[in-house]
Amino acid sequence: MHSKTLLASLLAPAAVSAVLNDLAVRAGLKYFGTALGESAVSSDATYASIVSDNTEFGQLVPENGMKWESTERTQGVFTFASGDISANQAKKNGQGLRCHTLVWHSQLPSWVSSATWTVDALTAVMEAHITNVMGHYKGQCYSWDVVNEAVGDDGNWRSSVFLTTFNGTDYIPLAFNLAKAADPDTKLYFNDYNLEYNGAKTDRAVELVKLVQAAGAPIDGVGFQGHLIVGSTPGRSSIATALQRFTALGVEVAFTELDIRHGSLPAPASAYVTQGDDYANVVGGCLDTPNCIGVTVWGFTDKYSWIPGTFSGQGDALLYDADFNRKAAWTSVSSVLAAKATPAPASTTSSAPGCGSTFATVTVTVTATVSASQDPTTSTSSAPAATQSHYGQCGGIGYTGPSNCGSYTCKVQNDWYSQCL
Ligand code: 9MR
């Protein structure tokens, strides 16, 4: 069923110009995804149509709908209407789902954050929350952010009702154990920001993974949120180095909330080019890291972003502008993905996101004749003149495959990628 859905969407006219997830999958990632704004998707038709396109975004994460204040604002009363918006969208559109988040000091209702608890009482509260929320979404989440932002900006453990009550970090392995019991088949993540700089905060996050592992608790992944600033974003190899400190511990990594903001607005035109370079470095660092499994942007349009409300005068951090035009940053991301993407072979099985807890493998059959020059194991000398298939690559820097699209037209998507449309 999902194969048919995906195939239909690949063949639908609306899909032809949207490529980020397609390119990401062909470059070896599981997905390119976005946070979904729960109110924008129901009030803005343009937003809804882009966020529903699984060739552009193969994975969704609710921006707010699954947080504690959304799901259990009153103790013992669970509401899933807001979280279900993303889950239902993902299901309907054949997209994967990251689920966010369970144990976090922020967006925590005051009945949790302001009370004084014993360890036993707070353990029971955590267990009820994790069991109910994960139980509701069981089988739907590729991953859950079990613990969010447990490290402070200075590299010390972040102060919270959890750290205070447990008089230390025991709440962290506890949360992972509770999560495993609630849904054994989802990936369990620690998620935090500013890990990209490889400083004291990154050191502490490495320690966190080790302490969970040493406690015998399960941890599958670390999310690099990636809330970064134009011109101050680390370079590609530095990003890869930071990511690889975690993959060396046996966990996967992903960018989970990527946005790169201008420090002041209006920004000069040159800053939008720099922003594109910064995005390319982040995505490139992930591509350079085996076991960096995907990239999720924290929204896709500057029309809706948390940044101006938090950092006054800053913003324009996303891939589409406020009028839904693709920015230089979109082209940079698509280019860096396309540079690593393998050309579509004659008949291929490609990994694409599915509706369940994993990214399903679907078979996409295309009718391309693959030229010998596309296959590094084959001599090019006797290659027949080839025709690329509908939606296949037909040009771009470094591309050596067929440029003839037969009855279709080869259209330039960016410097690195032209496509038969
Ligand atoms: O984008 C979210 C915004 O709408 C909320 O008001 C805010 C509340 O803290 O949370 C934002 O999302 C955060 C995410 O859940 C965790 N990492 C930082 C994100 C940006 O603040």
CSV table of C-alpha atoms and ligand atoms in Angstrom, one decimal:
chain,number,residue,atom,x,y,z
A,1,MET,CA,0.0,0.0,0.0
A,2,HIS,CA,2.7,2.4,0.9
A,3,SER,CA,4.7,1.5,-2.2
A,4,LYS,CA,1.7,2.4,-4.3
A,5,THR,CA,1.3,5.7,-2.4
A,6,LEU,CA,4.9,6.6,-2.9
A,7,LEU,CA,4.9,5.6,-6.5
A,8,ALA,CA,1.8,7.6,-7.1
A,9,SER,CA,3.3,10.6,-5.4
A,10,LEU,CA,6.5,10.3,-7.4
A,11,LEU,CA,4.5,10.3,-10.6
A,12,ALA,CA,2.2,13.1,-9.6
A,13,PRO,CA,2.9,16.4,-11.4
A,14,ALA,CA,3.1,18.3,-8.1
A,15,ALA,CA,6.2,16.2,-7.2
A,16,VAL,CA,8.3,17.2,-10.1
A,17,SER,CA,10.1,20.2,-8.7
A,18,ALA,CA,10.5,19.0,-5.1
A,19,VAL,CA,13.6,17.0,-4.5
A,20,LEU,CA,15.2,17.4,-1.1
A,21,ASN,CA,14.1,14.1,0.4
A,22,ASP,CA,14.6,12.3,-2.9
A,23,LEU,CA,18.1,13.6,-3.1
A,24,ALA,CA,18.8,12.8,0.5
A,25,VAL,CA,17.7,9.2,0.1
A,26,ARG,CA,19.8,8.8,-3.0
A,27,ALA,CA,22.7,10.3,-1.1
A,28,GLY,CA,22.4,7.6,1.5
A,29,LEU,CA,20.4,9.3,4.2
A,30,LYS,CA,17.1,7.9,5.5
A,31,TYR,CA,15.3,11.2,5.1
A,32,PHE,CA,15.3,15.0,4.8
A,33,GLY,CA,12.5,16.2,7.1
A,34,THR,CA,10.9,19.2,8.6
A,35,ALA,CA,9.2,20.3,11.8
A,36,LEU,CA,5.5,20.7,11.3
A,37,GLY,CA,3.8,23.9,12.7
A,38,GLU,CA,0.4,22.7,14.0
A,39,SER,CA,-1.5,25.8,13.3
A,40,ALA,CA,0.1,26.7,9.9
A,41,VAL,CA,-0.8,23.4,8.4
A,42,SER,CA,-4.5,24.0,9.0
A,43,SER,CA,-4.6,27.7,8.1
A,44,ASP,CA,-2.2,28.1,5.2
A,45,ALA,CA,-2.9,26.1,2.0
A,46,THR,CA,0.6,26.8,0.5
A,47,TYR,CA,2.3,25.7,3.6
A,48,ALA,CA,0.1,22.5,3.8
A,49,SER,CA,0.9,21.6,0.2
A,50,ILE,CA,4.7,21.9,0.6
A,51,VAL,CA,4.8,20.1,3.9
A,52,SER,CA,2.7,17.3,2.5
A,53,ASP,CA,5.1,16.6,-0.4
A,54,ASN,CA,7.1,13.5,0.5
A,55,THR,CA,9.6,14.1,-2.3
A,56,GLU,CA,10.6,17.3,-0.5
A,57,PHE,CA,10.2,16.2,3.1
A,58,GLY,CA,10.3,12.5,3.9
A,59,GLN,CA,9.9,12.9,7.6
A,60,LEU,CA,7.9,15.2,10.0
A,61,VAL,CA,8.3,16.1,13.6
A,62,PRO,CA,5.7,18.1,15.6
A,63,GLU,CA,6.9,21.5,16.5
A,64,ASN,CA,5.0,21.5,19.7
A,65,GLY,CA,2.2,19.0,19.7
A,66,MET,CA,3.8,16.1,21.6
A,67,LYS,CA,5.5,18.1,24.4
A,68,TRP,CA,4.4,17.6,28.0
A,69,GLU,CA,2.4,20.8,28.2
A,70,SER,CA,0.5,19.6,25.1
A,71,THR,CA,-0.1,16.0,26.1
A,72,GLU,CA,-0.5,16.1,29.9
A,73,ARG,CA,-1.2,19.7,30.9
A,74,THR,CA,-3.2,18.4,33.9
A,75,GLN,CA,-1.9,15.4,35.8
A,76,GLY,CA,-3.3,12.2,34.5
A,77,VAL,CA,-5.4,13.8,31.7
A,78,PHE,CA,-3.8,13.0,28.3
A,79,THR,CA,-4.7,14.9,25.1
A,80,PHE,CA,-3.3,14.0,21.8
A,81,ALA,CA,-5.2,16.2,19.4
A,82,SER,CA,-2.2,18.4,18.6
A,83,GLY,CA,0.4,15.7,18.4
A,84,ASP,CA,-1.9,13.7,16.2
A,85,ILE,CA,-1.8,16.4,13.6
A,86,SER,CA,1.7,15.5,12.7
A,87,ALA,CA,1.2,11.8,13.1
A,88,ASN,CA,-1.8,11.8,10.8
A,89,GLN,CA,-0.1,14.0,8.2
A,90,ALA,CA,2.9,11.7,8.1
A,91,LYS,CA,0.6,8.7,7.7
A,92,LYS,CA,-1.5,10.3,5.0
A,93,ASN,CA,1.5,11.4,3.0
A,94,GLY,CA,3.8,8.5,3.4
A,95,GLN,CA,6.3,10.3,5.5
A,96,GLY,CA,8.3,9.1,8.5
A,97,LEU,CA,7.8,10.6,12.0
A,98,ARG,CA,10.2,11.8,14.7
A,99,CYS,CA,8.5,12.1,18.0
A,100,HIS,CA,9.5,15.1,20.3
A,101,THR,CA,9.8,15.1,23.3
A,102,LEU,CA,9.3,13.4,26.7
A,103,VAL,CA,11.6,14.7,29.5
A,104,TRP,CA,12.5,18.3,29.1
A,105,HIS,CA,12.8,21.2,31.5
A,106,SER,CA,10.9,23.5,29.2
A,107,GLN,CA,7.2,23.5,28.1
A,108,LEU,CA,6.7,21.5,31.3
A,109,PRO,CA,3.4,22.2,33.1
A,110,SER,CA,3.8,23.9,36.4
A,111,TRP,CA,2.2,20.9,38.2
A,112,VAL,CA,5.4,19.1,37.4
A,113,SER,CA,8.0,21.9,37.4
A,114,SER,CA,6.9,23.8,40.5
A,115,ALA,CA,6.1,21.0,42.9
A,116,THR,CA,8.5,19.4,45.4
A,117,TRP,CA,8.8,15.7,44.7
A,118,THR,CA,10.3,12.7,46.3
A,119,VAL,CA,12.3,10.5,43.9
A,120,ASP,CA,9.6,7.8,44.0
A,121,ALA,CA,6.8,10.3,43.3
A,122,LEU,CA,8.6,11.9,40.4
A,123,THR,CA,9.5,8.5,39.0
A,124,ALA,CA,5.8,7.6,39.0
A,125,VAL,CA,5.0,10.8,37.3
A,126,MET,CA,7.6,10.2,34.6
A,127,GLU,CA,6.5,6.6,34.2
A,128,ALA,CA,2.8,7.6,33.7
A,129,HIS,CA,3.7,10.3,31.2
A,130,ILE,CA,6.2,8.2,29.1
A,131,THR,CA,4.0,5.1,29.2
A,132,ASN,CA,0.8,7.0,28.1
A,133,VAL,CA,2.3,9.2,25.5
A,134,MET,CA,4.6,6.6,23.9
A,135,GLY,CA,1.8,4.1,24.1
A,136,HIS,CA,-0.5,6.4,22.1
A,137,TYR,CA,2.1,6.7,19.3
A,138,LYS,CA,3.4,3.2,19.5
A,139,GLY,CA,4.4,1.9,16.1
A,140,GLN,CA,4.3,5.3,14.5
A,141,CYS,CA,7.6,7.0,15.6
A,142,TYR,CA,10.9,6.3,13.9
A,143,SER,CA,12.5,7.8,17.0
A,144,TRP,CA,11.6,9.6,20.2
A,145,ASP,CA,13.5,12.4,21.8
A,146,VAL,CA,13.4,10.8,25.3
A,147,VAL,CA,15.6,13.4,27.1
A,148,ASN,CA,15.9,16.9,25.7
A,149,GLU,CA,18.5,19.6,26.5
A,150,ALA,CA,19.8,18.0,29.7
A,151,VAL,CA,23.1,19.9,29.3
A,152,GLY,CA,23.4,23.6,30.2
A,153,ASP,CA,25.0,26.1,27.9
A,154,ASP,CA,28.1,26.2,30.1
A,155,GLY,CA,28.6,22.4,29.9
A,156,ASN,CA,27.2,21.7,33.4
A,157,TRP,CA,24.2,19.6,33.9
A,158,ARG,CA,21.1,21.7,33.3
A,159,SER,CA,19.1,22.6,36.4
A,160,SER,CA,15.6,21.2,36.3
A,161,VAL,CA,13.0,19.7,38.6
A,162,PHE,CA,14.4,16.3,37.4
A,163,LEU,CA,18.1,17.1,38.2
A,164,THR,CA,17.1,18.6,41.6
A,165,THR,CA,14.8,15.8,42.7
A,166,PHE,CA,17.1,13.0,41.8
A,167,ASN,CA,20.1,15.0,43.1
A,168,GLY,CA,21.9,14.2,39.9
A,169,THR,CA,21.6,12.5,36.6
A,170,ASP,CA,19.9,9.2,37.6
A,171,TYR,CA,16.7,10.5,36.0
A,172,ILE,CA,18.4,10.2,32.6
A,173,PRO,CA,18.9,6.4,32.4
A,174,LEU,CA,15.6,6.0,34.2
A,175,ALA,CA,13.8,7.9,31.4
A,176,PHE,CA,15.5,5.7,28.7
A,177,ASN,CA,14.5,2.6,30.6
A,178,LEU,CA,10.9,3.7,30.9
A,179,ALA,CA,10.9,4.6,27.2
A,180,LYS,CA,12.2,1.2,26.2
A,181,ALA,CA,9.5,-0.5,28.2
A,182,ALA,CA,6.8,1.8,26.7
A,183,ASP,CA,7.8,1.2,23.0
A,184,PRO,CA,10.7,-1.3,22.5
A,185,ASP,CA,10.7,-0.7,18.7
A,186,THR,CA,11.4,3.0,18.4
A,187,LYS,CA,14.9,4.6,18.5
A,188,LEU,CA,15.6,6.4,21.7
A,189,TYR,CA,17.4,9.7,21.4
A,190,PHE,CA,19.1,12.4,23.5
A,191,ASN,CA,18.6,15.7,21.8
A,192,ASP,CA,20.4,19.0,22.4
A,193,TYR,CA,21.6,22.2,20.8
A,194,ASN,CA,25.2,23.7,20.5
A,195,LEU,CA,26.7,20.3,20.3
A,196,GLU,CA,28.1,21.4,16.9
A,197,TYR,CA,30.8,23.5,18.4
A,198,ASN,CA,32.6,20.6,20.1
A,199,GLY,CA,33.2,22.5,23.3
A,200,ALA,CA,32.3,21.8,27.0
A,201,LYS,CA,28.7,21.2,26.1
A,202,THR,CA,29.6,18.5,23.6
A,203,ASP,CA,32.0,16.9,26.1
A,204,ARG,CA,29.1,16.7,28.6
A,205,ALA,CA,26.8,15.2,26.0
A,206,VAL,CA,29.4,12.6,25.3
A,207,GLU,CA,29.5,11.9,29.0
A,208,LEU,CA,25.7,11.6,29.0
A,209,VAL,CA,25.7,8.9,26.4
A,210,LYS,CA,28.4,7.0,28.3
A,211,LEU,CA,26.6,7.3,31.6
A,212,VAL,CA,23.4,5.9,30.1
A,213,GLN,CA,25.3,3.0,28.6
A,214,ALA,CA,27.2,2.4,31.8
A,215,ALA,CA,23.9,2.2,33.7
A,216,GLY,CA,22.8,-0.6,31.3
A,217,ALA,CA,20.0,1.6,29.8
A,218,PRO,CA,19.3,1.8,26.1
A,219,ILE,CA,20.2,4.8,24.0
A,220,ASP,CA,20.1,4.6,20.2
A,221,GLY,CA,20.8,8.1,19.0
A,222,VAL,CA,21.9,11.7,19.6
A,223,GLY,CA,20.1,14.6,18.0
A,224,PHE,CA,22.1,17.6,17.0
A,225,GLN,CA,19.4,20.3,17.0
A,226,GLY,CA,21.5,22.7,14.9
A,227,HIS,CA,20.1,26.1,15.9
A,228,LEU,CA,23.0,28.0,14.3
A,229,ILE,CA,24.0,31.5,13.2
A,230,VAL,CA,25.0,32.7,9.7
A,231,GLY,CA,28.7,33.2,9.6
A,232,SER,CA,29.3,31.4,12.9
A,233,THR,CA,28.5,27.9,11.8
A,234,PRO,CA,31.4,25.4,12.1
A,235,GLY,CA,32.9,24.1,8.8
A,236,ARG,CA,32.0,20.8,7.3
A,237,SER,CA,34.9,18.8,8.8
A,238,SER,CA,34.4,20.3,12.2
A,239,ILE,CA,30.7,19.3,12.1
A,240,ALA,CA,31.7,15.8,11.0
A,241,THR,CA,34.3,15.6,13.9
A,242,ALA,CA,31.6,16.5,16.5
A,243,LEU,CA,29.1,14.0,15.1
A,244,GLN,CA,31.7,11.3,15.0
A,245,ARG,CA,32.5,11.6,18.7
A,246,PHE,CA,29.0,10.2,19.2
A,247,THR,CA,28.9,7.5,16.4
A,248,ALA,CA,32.2,6.2,17.9
A,249,LEU,CA,30.1,5.3,21.0
A,250,GLY,CA,27.8,3.1,18.9
A,251,VAL,CA,24.8,5.5,18.6
A,252,GLU,CA,23.4,7.0,15.4
A,253,VAL,CA,23.2,10.8,15.0
A,254,ALA,CA,21.0,13.2,13.1
A,255,PHE,CA,20.4,16.9,12.7
A,256,THR,CA,17.0,17.3,14.3
A,257,GLU,CA,16.1,21.0,14.4
A,258,LEU,CA,18.3,22.7,11.8
A,259,ASP,CA,17.9,26.5,11.2
A,260,ILE,CA,20.6,29.0,10.6
A,261,ARG,CA,19.6,32.6,11.5
A,262,HIS,CA,20.8,36.0,10.5
A,263,GLY,CA,22.0,37.8,13.6
A,264,SER,CA,20.4,41.0,12.4
A,265,LEU,CA,17.8,41.8,9.8
A,266,PRO,CA,17.6,43.0,7.1
A,267,ALA,CA,20.7,41.1,6.1
A,268,PRO,CA,22.7,42.0,3.0
A,269,ALA,CA,22.4,39.8,-0.1
A,270,SER,CA,25.9,38.3,0.6
A,271,ALA,CA,24.7,37.0,3.9
A,272,TYR,CA,22.1,34.8,2.1
A,273,VAL,CA,25.0,33.2,0.1
A,274,THR,CA,26.9,32.7,3.4
A,275,GLN,CA,23.8,31.1,4.9
A,276,GLY,CA,23.7,28.7,1.9
A,277,ASP,CA,27.4,27.8,2.5
A,278,ASP,CA,26.6,27.2,6.2
A,279,TYR,CA,23.7,24.9,5.4
A,280,ALA,CA,25.9,23.0,2.9
A,281,ASN,CA,28.5,22.5,5.6
A,282,VAL,CA,26.0,21.1,8.1
A,283,VAL,CA,24.4,18.8,5.6
A,284,GLY,CA,27.8,17.9,4.2
A,285,GLY,CA,29.1,17.1,7.7
A,286,CYS,CA,26.2,14.7,8.1
A,287,LEU,CA,26.9,13.1,4.7
A,288,ASP,CA,30.5,12.6,5.7
A,289,THR,CA,29.5,10.7,8.9
A,290,PRO,CA,28.6,7.1,8.5
A,291,ASN,CA,25.5,6.6,10.8
A,292,CYS,CA,24.4,10.2,10.5
A,293,ILE,CA,20.9,9.2,9.3
A,294,GLY,CA,19.0,12.3,8.4
A,295,VAL,CA,18.5,16.0,8.5
A,296,THR,CA,15.4,17.8,9.8
A,297,VAL,CA,14.9,21.5,9.5
A,298,TRP,CA,13.0,23.3,12.2
A,299,GLY,CA,10.3,24.6,9.8
A,300,PHE,CA,10.9,25.4,6.2
A,301,THR,CA,9.5,28.9,5.6
A,302,ASP,CA,10.6,32.2,7.2
A,303,LYS,CA,6.8,32.9,7.4
A,304,TYR,CA,6.6,30.7,10.5
A,305,SER,CA,9.7,30.4,12.7
A,306,TRP,CA,10.2,30.5,16.5
A,307,ILE,CA,13.3,32.8,16.1
A,308,PRO,CA,11.9,36.3,15.9
A,309,GLY,CA,9.8,35.7,19.0
A,310,THR,CA,12.9,34.5,20.9
A,311,PHE,CA,15.7,36.5,19.3
A,312,SER,CA,14.3,39.9,18.5
A,313,GLY,CA,15.5,41.3,15.2
A,314,GLN,CA,17.0,38.0,14.1
A,315,GLY,CA,15.7,35.4,11.7
A,316,ASP,CA,15.3,34.5,8.0
A,317,ALA,CA,16.8,31.2,9.1
A,318,LEU,CA,15.0,28.7,6.8
A,319,LEU,CA,15.2,27.3,3.3
A,320,TYR,CA,12.1,29.1,1.9
A,321,ASP,CA,11.4,32.8,2.3
A,322,ALA,CA,8.2,34.1,3.8
A,323,ASP,CA,6.5,34.0,0.3
A,324,PHE,CA,7.5,30.4,-0.1
A,325,ASN,CA,10.3,31.1,-2.6
A,326,ARG,CA,13.3,28.9,-2.4
A,327,LYS,CA,16.3,30.7,-1.1
A,328,ALA,CA,20.0,30.3,-1.9
A,329,ALA,CA,20.2,28.0,1.1
A,330,TRP,CA,17.7,25.6,-0.6
A,331,THR,CA,19.9,25.5,-3.6
A,332,SER,CA,23.0,24.8,-1.5
A,333,VAL,CA,21.3,22.0,0.3
A,334,SER,CA,20.0,20.4,-2.8
A,335,SER,CA,23.4,20.8,-4.4
A,336,VAL,CA,25.4,19.2,-1.6
A,337,LEU,CA,22.9,16.3,-1.6
A,338,ALA,CA,23.0,16.0,-5.3
A,339,ALA,CA,26.8,15.9,-5.3
A,340,LYS,CA,26.6,12.7,-3.3
A,341,ALA,CA,23.4,11.2,-4.8
A,342,THR,CA,23.8,8.2,-6.9
A,343,PRO,CA,22.2,8.4,-10.3
A,344,ALA,CA,18.9,6.4,-10.5
A,345,PRO,CA,19.7,3.0,-12.0
A,346,ALA,CA,17.5,1.2,-14.5
A,347,SER,CA,15.5,-0.6,-11.9
A,348,THR,CA,16.2,0.2,-8.3
A,349,THR,CA,15.1,-0.4,-4.8
A,350,SER,CA,15.2,2.9,-3.0
A,351,SER,CA,14.8,3.6,0.6
A,352,ALA,CA,11.9,5.9,1.3
A,353,PRO,CA,10.0,6.8,4.4
A,354,GLY,CA,7.1,4.8,5.4
A,355,CYS,CA,4.3,5.3,7.8
A,356,GLY,CA,5.5,3.2,10.6
A,357,SER,CA,8.3,3.2,13.0
A,358,THR,CA,10.9,2.5,10.3
A,359,PHE,CA,11.7,4.0,7.0
A,360,ALA,CA,10.1,1.5,4.6
A,361,THR,CA,11.9,0.1,1.6
A,362,VAL,CA,9.8,0.5,-1.5
A,363,THR,CA,10.6,-0.5,-5.0
A,364,VAL,CA,10.5,2.2,-7.6
A,365,THR,CA,10.8,0.9,-11.1
A,366,VAL,CA,11.9,3.2,-13.7
A,367,THR,CA,12.7,2.6,-17.3
A,368,ALA,CA,16.0,4.3,-17.8
A,369,THR,CA,18.8,2.9,-19.8
A,370,VAL,CA,21.9,3.3,-17.7
A,371,SER,CA,24.9,4.3,-19.6
A,372,ALA,CA,28.2,2.5,-18.9
A,373,SER,CA,29.6,5.8,-17.7
A,374,GLN,CA,27.2,5.7,-14.8
A,375,ASP,CA,28.6,2.4,-13.6
A,376,PRO,CA,32.2,2.7,-12.3
A,377,THR,CA,32.8,-1.0,-12.8
A,378,THR,CA,32.1,-0.9,-16.6
A,379,SER,CA,34.2,0.5,-19.3
A,380,THR,CA,32.7,3.4,-21.1
A,381,SER,CA,34.2,2.7,-24.5
A,382,SER,CA,31.3,0.7,-26.0
A,383,ALA,CA,28.4,2.4,-24.1
A,384,PRO,CA,25.3,2.8,-26.2
A,385,ALA,CA,23.8,6.3,-26.5
A,386,ALA,CA,21.4,6.3,-23.5
A,387,THR,CA,18.1,8.0,-22.7
A,388,GLN,CA,17.4,9.0,-19.2
A,389,SER,CA,14.0,8.1,-17.7
A,390,HIS,CA,11.3,10.5,-16.5
A,391,TYR,CA,12.6,12.1,-13.2
A,392,GLY,CA,16.1,10.8,-13.8
A,393,GLN,CA,19.2,13.0,-13.6
A,394,CYS,CA,20.3,14.5,-16.9
A,395,GLY,CA,22.9,17.0,-16.0
A,396,GLY,CA,24.9,18.9,-13.3
A,397,ILE,CA,28.5,19.4,-12.2
A,398,GLY,CA,30.3,16.1,-12.1
A,399,TYR,CA,27.5,14.2,-13.7
A,400,THR,CA,28.5,11.9,-16.6
A,401,GLY,CA,25.3,10.0,-17.3
A,402,PRO,CA,22.8,10.5,-20.2
A,403,SER,CA,21.6,13.9,-20.9
A,404,ASN,CA,19.0,12.9,-23.4
A,405,CYS,CA,15.5,12.8,-21.8
A,406,GLY,CA,13.7,11.3,-24.8
A,407,SER,CA,10.2,12.8,-24.8
A,408,TYR,CA,10.9,14.7,-21.6
A,409,THR,CA,12.8,17.9,-21.1
A,410,CYS,CA,16.1,18.2,-19.2
A,411,LYS,CA,15.5,21.0,-16.7
A,412,VAL,CA,18.2,22.6,-14.5
A,413,GLN,CA,17.3,22.3,-10.8
A,414,ASN,CA,20.6,23.7,-9.6
A,415,ASP,CA,24.3,23.7,-10.6
A,416,TRP,CA,24.6,20.1,-9.5
A,417,TYR,CA,21.3,18.6,-10.6
A,418,SER,CA,19.2,18.6,-13.8
A,419,GLN,CA,16.2,16.4,-14.1
A,420,CYS,CA,14.1,14.9,-16.9
A,421,LEU,CA,10.7,16.5,-16.4
B,1,9MR,O1,9.6,26.0,17.9
B,1,9MR,C1,9.1,25.8,19.2
B,1,9MR,C2,8.3,27.1,19.7
B,1,9MR,O2,7.2,27.2,18.9
B,1,9MR,C3,8.0,27.0,21.1
B,1,9MR,O3,7.4,28.2,21.5
B,1,9MR,C4,9.3,26.8,21.9
B,1,9MR,C5,9.1,26.7,23.4
B,1,9MR,O4,10.2,26.4,24.1
B,1,9MR,O5,9.9,25.5,21.5
B,1,9MR,C6,10.3,25.6,20.1
B,1,9MR,O6,11.0,24.4,19.8
B,1,9MR,C7,12.1,24.1,20.5
B,1,9MR,C8,12.3,22.6,20.5
B,1,9MR,O7,11.1,22.0,21.0
B,1,9MR,C9,13.5,22.2,21.4
B,1,9MR,N1,14.7,22.8,20.9
B,1,9MR,C10,14.6,24.3,20.8
B,1,9MR,C11,13.4,24.7,19.9
B,1,9MR,C12,13.4,26.2,19.6
B,1,9MR,O8,13.2,26.9,20.8
